[in-house]
PDB file of C-alpha atoms in Angstrom:
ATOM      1  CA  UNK A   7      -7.130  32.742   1.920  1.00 93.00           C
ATOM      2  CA  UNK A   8      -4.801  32.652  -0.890  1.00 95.00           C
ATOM      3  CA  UNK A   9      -7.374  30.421  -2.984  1.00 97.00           C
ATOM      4  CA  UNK A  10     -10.025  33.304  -2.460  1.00 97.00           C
ATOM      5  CA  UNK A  11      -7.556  36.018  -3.337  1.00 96.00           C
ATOM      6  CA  UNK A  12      -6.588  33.982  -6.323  1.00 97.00           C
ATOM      7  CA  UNK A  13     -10.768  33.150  -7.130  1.00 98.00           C
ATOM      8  CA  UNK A  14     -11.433  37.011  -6.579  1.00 97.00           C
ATOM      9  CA  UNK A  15      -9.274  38.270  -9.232  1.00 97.00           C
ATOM     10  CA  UNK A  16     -10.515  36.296 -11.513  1.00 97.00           C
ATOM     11  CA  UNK A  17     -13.833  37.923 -10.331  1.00 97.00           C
ATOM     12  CA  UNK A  18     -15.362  34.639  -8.954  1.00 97.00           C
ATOM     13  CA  UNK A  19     -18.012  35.595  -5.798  1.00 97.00           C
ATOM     14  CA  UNK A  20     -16.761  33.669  -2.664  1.00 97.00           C
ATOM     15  CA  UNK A  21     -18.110  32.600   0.196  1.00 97.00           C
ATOM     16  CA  UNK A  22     -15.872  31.050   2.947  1.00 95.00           C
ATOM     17  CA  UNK A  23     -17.184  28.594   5.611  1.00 92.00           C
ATOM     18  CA  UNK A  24     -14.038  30.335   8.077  1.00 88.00           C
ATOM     19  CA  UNK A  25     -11.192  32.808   7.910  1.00 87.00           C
ATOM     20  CA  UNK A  26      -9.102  31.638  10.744  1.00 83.00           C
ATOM     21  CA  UNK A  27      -8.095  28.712  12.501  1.00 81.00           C
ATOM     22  CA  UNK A  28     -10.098  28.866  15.528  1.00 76.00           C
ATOM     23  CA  UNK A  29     -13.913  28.020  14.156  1.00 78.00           C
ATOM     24  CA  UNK A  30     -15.775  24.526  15.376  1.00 86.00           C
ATOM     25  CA  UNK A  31     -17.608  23.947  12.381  1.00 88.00           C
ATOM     26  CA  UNK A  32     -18.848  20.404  11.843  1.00 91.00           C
ATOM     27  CA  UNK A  33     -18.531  19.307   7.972  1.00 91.00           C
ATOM     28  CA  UNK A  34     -22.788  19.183   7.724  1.00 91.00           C
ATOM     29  CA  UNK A  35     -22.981  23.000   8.924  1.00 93.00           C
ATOM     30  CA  UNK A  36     -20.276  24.032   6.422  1.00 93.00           C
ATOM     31  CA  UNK A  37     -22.368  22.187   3.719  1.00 94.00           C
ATOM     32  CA  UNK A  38     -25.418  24.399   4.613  1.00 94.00           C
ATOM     33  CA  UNK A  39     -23.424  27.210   4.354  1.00 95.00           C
ATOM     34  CA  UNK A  40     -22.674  26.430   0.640  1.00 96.00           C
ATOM     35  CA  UNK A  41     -26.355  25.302   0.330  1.00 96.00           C
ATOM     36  CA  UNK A  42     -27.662  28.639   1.549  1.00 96.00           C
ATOM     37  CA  UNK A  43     -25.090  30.559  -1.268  1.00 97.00           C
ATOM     38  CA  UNK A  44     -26.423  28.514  -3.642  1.00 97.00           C
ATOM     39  CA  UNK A  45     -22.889  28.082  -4.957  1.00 97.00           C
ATOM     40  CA  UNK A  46     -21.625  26.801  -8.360  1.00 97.00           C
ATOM     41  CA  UNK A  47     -18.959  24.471  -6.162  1.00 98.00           C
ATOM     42  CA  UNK A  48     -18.313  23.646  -2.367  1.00 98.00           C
ATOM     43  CA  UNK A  49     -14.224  23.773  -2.297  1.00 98.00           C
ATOM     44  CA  UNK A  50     -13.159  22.023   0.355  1.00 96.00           C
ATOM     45  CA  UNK A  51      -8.815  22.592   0.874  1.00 96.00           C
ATOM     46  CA  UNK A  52      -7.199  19.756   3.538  1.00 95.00           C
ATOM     47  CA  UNK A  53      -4.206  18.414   4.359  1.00 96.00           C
ATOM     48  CA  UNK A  54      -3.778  14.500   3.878  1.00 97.00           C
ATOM     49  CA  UNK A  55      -2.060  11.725   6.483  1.00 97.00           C
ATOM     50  CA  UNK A  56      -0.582   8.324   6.272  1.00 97.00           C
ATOM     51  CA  UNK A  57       0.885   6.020   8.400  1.00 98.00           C
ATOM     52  CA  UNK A  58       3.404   5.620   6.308  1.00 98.00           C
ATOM     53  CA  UNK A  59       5.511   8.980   6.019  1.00 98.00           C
ATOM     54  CA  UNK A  60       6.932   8.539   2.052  1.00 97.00           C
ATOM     55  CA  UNK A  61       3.239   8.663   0.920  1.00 98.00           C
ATOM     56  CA  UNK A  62       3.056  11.956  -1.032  1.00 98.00           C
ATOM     57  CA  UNK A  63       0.539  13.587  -3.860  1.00 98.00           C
ATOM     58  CA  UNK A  64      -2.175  14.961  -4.395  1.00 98.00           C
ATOM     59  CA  UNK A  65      -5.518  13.765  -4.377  1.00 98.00           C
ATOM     60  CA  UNK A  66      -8.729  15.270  -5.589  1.00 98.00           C
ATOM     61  CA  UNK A  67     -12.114  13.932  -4.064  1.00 98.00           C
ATOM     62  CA  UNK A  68     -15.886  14.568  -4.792  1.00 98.00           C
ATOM     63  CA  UNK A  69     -18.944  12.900  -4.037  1.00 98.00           C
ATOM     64  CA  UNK A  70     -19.704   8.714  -5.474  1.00 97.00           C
ATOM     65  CA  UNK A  71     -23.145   8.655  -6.746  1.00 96.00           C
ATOM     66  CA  UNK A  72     -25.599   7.613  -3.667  1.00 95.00           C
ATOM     67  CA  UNK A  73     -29.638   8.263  -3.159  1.00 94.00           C
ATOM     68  CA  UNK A  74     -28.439  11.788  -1.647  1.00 93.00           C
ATOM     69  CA  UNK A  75     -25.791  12.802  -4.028  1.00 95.00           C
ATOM     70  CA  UNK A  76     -27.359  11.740  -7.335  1.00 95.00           C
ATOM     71  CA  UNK A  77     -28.067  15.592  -8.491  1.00 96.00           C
ATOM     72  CA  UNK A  78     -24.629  16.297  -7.596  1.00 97.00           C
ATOM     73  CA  UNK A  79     -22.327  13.371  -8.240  1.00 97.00           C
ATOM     74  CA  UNK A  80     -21.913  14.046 -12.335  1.00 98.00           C
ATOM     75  CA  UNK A  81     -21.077  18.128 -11.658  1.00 98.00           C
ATOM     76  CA  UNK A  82     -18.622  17.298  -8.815  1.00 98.00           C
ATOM     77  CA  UNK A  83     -16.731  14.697 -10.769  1.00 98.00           C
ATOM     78  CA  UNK A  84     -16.290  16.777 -13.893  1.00 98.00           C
ATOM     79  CA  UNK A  85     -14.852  19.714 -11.323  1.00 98.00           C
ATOM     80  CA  UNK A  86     -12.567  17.514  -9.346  1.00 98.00           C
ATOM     81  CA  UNK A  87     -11.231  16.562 -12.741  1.00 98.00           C
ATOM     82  CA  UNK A  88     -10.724  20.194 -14.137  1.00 98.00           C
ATOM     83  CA  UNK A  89      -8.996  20.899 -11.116  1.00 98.00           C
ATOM     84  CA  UNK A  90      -7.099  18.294 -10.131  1.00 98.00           C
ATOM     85  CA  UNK A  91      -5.415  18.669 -13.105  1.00 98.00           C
ATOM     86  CA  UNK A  92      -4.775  22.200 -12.894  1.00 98.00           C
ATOM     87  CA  UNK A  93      -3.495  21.731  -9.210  1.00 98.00           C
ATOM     88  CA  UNK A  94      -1.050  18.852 -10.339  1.00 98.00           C
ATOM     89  CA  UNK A  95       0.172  20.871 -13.421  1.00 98.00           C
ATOM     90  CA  UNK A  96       0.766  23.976 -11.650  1.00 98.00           C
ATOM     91  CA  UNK A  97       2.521  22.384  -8.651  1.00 98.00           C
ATOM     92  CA  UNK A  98       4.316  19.233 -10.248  1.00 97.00           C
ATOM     93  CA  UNK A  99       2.975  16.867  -7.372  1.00 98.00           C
ATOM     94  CA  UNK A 100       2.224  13.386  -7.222  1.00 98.00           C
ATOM     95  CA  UNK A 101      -1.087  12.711  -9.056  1.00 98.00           C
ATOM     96  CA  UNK A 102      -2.647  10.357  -6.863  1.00 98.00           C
ATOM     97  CA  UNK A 103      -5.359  10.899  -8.867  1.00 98.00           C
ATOM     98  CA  UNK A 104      -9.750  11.505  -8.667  1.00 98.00           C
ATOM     99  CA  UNK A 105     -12.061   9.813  -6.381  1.00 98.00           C
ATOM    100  CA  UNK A 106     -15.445   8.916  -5.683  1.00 98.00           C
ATOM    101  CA  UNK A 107     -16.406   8.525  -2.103  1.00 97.00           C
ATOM    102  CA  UNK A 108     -19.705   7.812  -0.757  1.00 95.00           C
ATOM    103  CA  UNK A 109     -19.119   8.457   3.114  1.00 93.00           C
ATOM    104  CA  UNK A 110     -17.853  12.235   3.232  1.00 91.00           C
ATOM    105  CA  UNK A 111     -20.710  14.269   5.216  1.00 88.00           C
ATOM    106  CA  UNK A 112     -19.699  17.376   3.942  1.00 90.00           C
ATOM    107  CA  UNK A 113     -20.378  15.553   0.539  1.00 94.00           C
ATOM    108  CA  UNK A 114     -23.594  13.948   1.725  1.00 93.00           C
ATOM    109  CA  UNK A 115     -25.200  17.426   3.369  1.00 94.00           C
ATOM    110  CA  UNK A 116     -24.227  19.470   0.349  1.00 96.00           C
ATOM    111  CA  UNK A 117     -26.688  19.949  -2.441  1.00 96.00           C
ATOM    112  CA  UNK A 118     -24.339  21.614  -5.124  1.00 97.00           C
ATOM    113  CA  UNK A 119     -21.529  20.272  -6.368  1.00 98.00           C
ATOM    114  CA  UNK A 120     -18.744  19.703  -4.253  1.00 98.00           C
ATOM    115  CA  UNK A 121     -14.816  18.279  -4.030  1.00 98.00           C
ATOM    116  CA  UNK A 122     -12.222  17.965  -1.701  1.00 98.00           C
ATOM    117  CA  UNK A 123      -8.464  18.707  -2.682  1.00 98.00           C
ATOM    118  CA  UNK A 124      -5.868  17.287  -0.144  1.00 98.00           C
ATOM    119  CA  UNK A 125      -3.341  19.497  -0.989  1.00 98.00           C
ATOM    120  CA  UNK A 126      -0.314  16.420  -0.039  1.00 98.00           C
ATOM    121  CA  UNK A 127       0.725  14.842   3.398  1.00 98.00           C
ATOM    122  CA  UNK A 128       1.411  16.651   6.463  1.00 97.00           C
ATOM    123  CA  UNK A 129       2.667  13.140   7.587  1.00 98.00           C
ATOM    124  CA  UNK A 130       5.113  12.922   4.799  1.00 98.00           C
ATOM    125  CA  UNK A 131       8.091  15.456   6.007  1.00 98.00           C
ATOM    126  CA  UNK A 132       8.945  16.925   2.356  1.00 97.00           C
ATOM    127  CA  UNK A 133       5.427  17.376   1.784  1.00 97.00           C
ATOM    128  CA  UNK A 134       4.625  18.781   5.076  1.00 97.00           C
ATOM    129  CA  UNK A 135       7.208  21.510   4.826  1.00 97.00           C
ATOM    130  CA  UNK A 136       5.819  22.853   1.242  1.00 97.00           C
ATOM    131  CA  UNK A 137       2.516  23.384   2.093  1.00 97.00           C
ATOM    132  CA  UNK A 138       3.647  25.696   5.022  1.00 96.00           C
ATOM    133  CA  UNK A 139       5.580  28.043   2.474  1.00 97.00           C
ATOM    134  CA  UNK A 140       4.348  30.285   1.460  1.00 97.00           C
ATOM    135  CA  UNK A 141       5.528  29.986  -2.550  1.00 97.00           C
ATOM    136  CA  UNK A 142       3.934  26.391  -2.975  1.00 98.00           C
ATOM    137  CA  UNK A 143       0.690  27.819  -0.893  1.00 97.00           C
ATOM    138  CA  UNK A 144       0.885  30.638  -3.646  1.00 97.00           C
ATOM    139  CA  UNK A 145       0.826  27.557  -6.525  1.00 98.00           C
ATOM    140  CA  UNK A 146      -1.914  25.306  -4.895  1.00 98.00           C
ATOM    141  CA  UNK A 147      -3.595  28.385  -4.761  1.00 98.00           C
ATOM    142  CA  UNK A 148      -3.236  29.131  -8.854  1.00 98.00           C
ATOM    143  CA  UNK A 149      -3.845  26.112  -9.719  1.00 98.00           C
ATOM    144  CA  UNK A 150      -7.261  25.299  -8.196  1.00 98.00           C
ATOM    145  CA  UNK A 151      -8.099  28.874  -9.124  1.00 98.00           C
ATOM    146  CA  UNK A 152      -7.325  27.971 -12.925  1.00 98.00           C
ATOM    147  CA  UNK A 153      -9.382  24.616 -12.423  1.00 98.00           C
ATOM    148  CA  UNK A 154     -12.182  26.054 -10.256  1.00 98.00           C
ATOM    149  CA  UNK A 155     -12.777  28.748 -13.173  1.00 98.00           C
ATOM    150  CA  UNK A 156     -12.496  26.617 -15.975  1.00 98.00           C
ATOM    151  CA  UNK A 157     -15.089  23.974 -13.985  1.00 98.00           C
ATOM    152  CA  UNK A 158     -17.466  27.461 -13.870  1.00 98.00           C
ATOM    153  CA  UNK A 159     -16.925  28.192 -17.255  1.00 97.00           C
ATOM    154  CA  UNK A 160     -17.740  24.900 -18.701  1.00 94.00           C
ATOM    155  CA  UNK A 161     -21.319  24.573 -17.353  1.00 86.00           C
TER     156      UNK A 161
END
């Protein structure tokens, strides 16, 4: 909610797949969603995990060129970019850097362009209690704003 607030004042239109926590979407249905809005980028916000609790960062995903991403792969690259970098500047995180992957289904279904930020670790302890508060929500939230709208302006 705070990246929407953040998006709105900048006076980006968006569209949200849920408002609360209680919604049983499956990743393909909140792809058509994004489909049917025909939107500029599909902004998916998660929480990572590890097996190993000292992992910590951020990482920003988007779809690996495949036979059903090929349109978008290119678009969704140059946006995780633009916004990863925003996210890691404004927050001071770990970069753990930009990836392709090939076997995300909310990637695959989608037919704009599309990332994934995992915002840090909810298995890492340090990590887990900053993204509950409410100040580094607040700075996740500016900083894929500032990436998301520099991504829009750019194409």
């Amino acid at each position: 909610m705070n990246l929407k607030e953040a998006l709105e004042r900048r006076g980006v239109k968006v569209v949200m797949t849920r408002t609360t926590n209680d919604v049983n979407l499956s990743n393909s249905e909140r792809a058509r969603i994004a489909n049917r809005a025909k939107a500029d980028l599909f902004v998916r916000v998660h929480g990572d995990g590890s097996p190993d609790s000292s992992t910590a960062g951020i990482t920003t995903l988007y779809p690996g060129k495949t036979k059903w991403t090929a349109a978008t792969s290119e678009p969704s690259r140059r946006a995780a970019q633009l916004v990863h970098r925003a996210v890691v500047a404004q927050t001071g995180a770990a970069d753990r850097g930009v990836v392709a992957r090939t076997d995300l289904s909310g990637f695959n279904y989608a037919v704009v362009p599309s990332i994934l930020i995992e915002c840090g670790f909810l298995s890492n302890p340090v990590e887990d209690k900053l993204l509950s508060s409410p100040h580094y929500q607040d700075k996740l939230a500016e900083g894929m704003a500032k990436g998301i709208v520099r991504y829009l302006e750019s194409r």
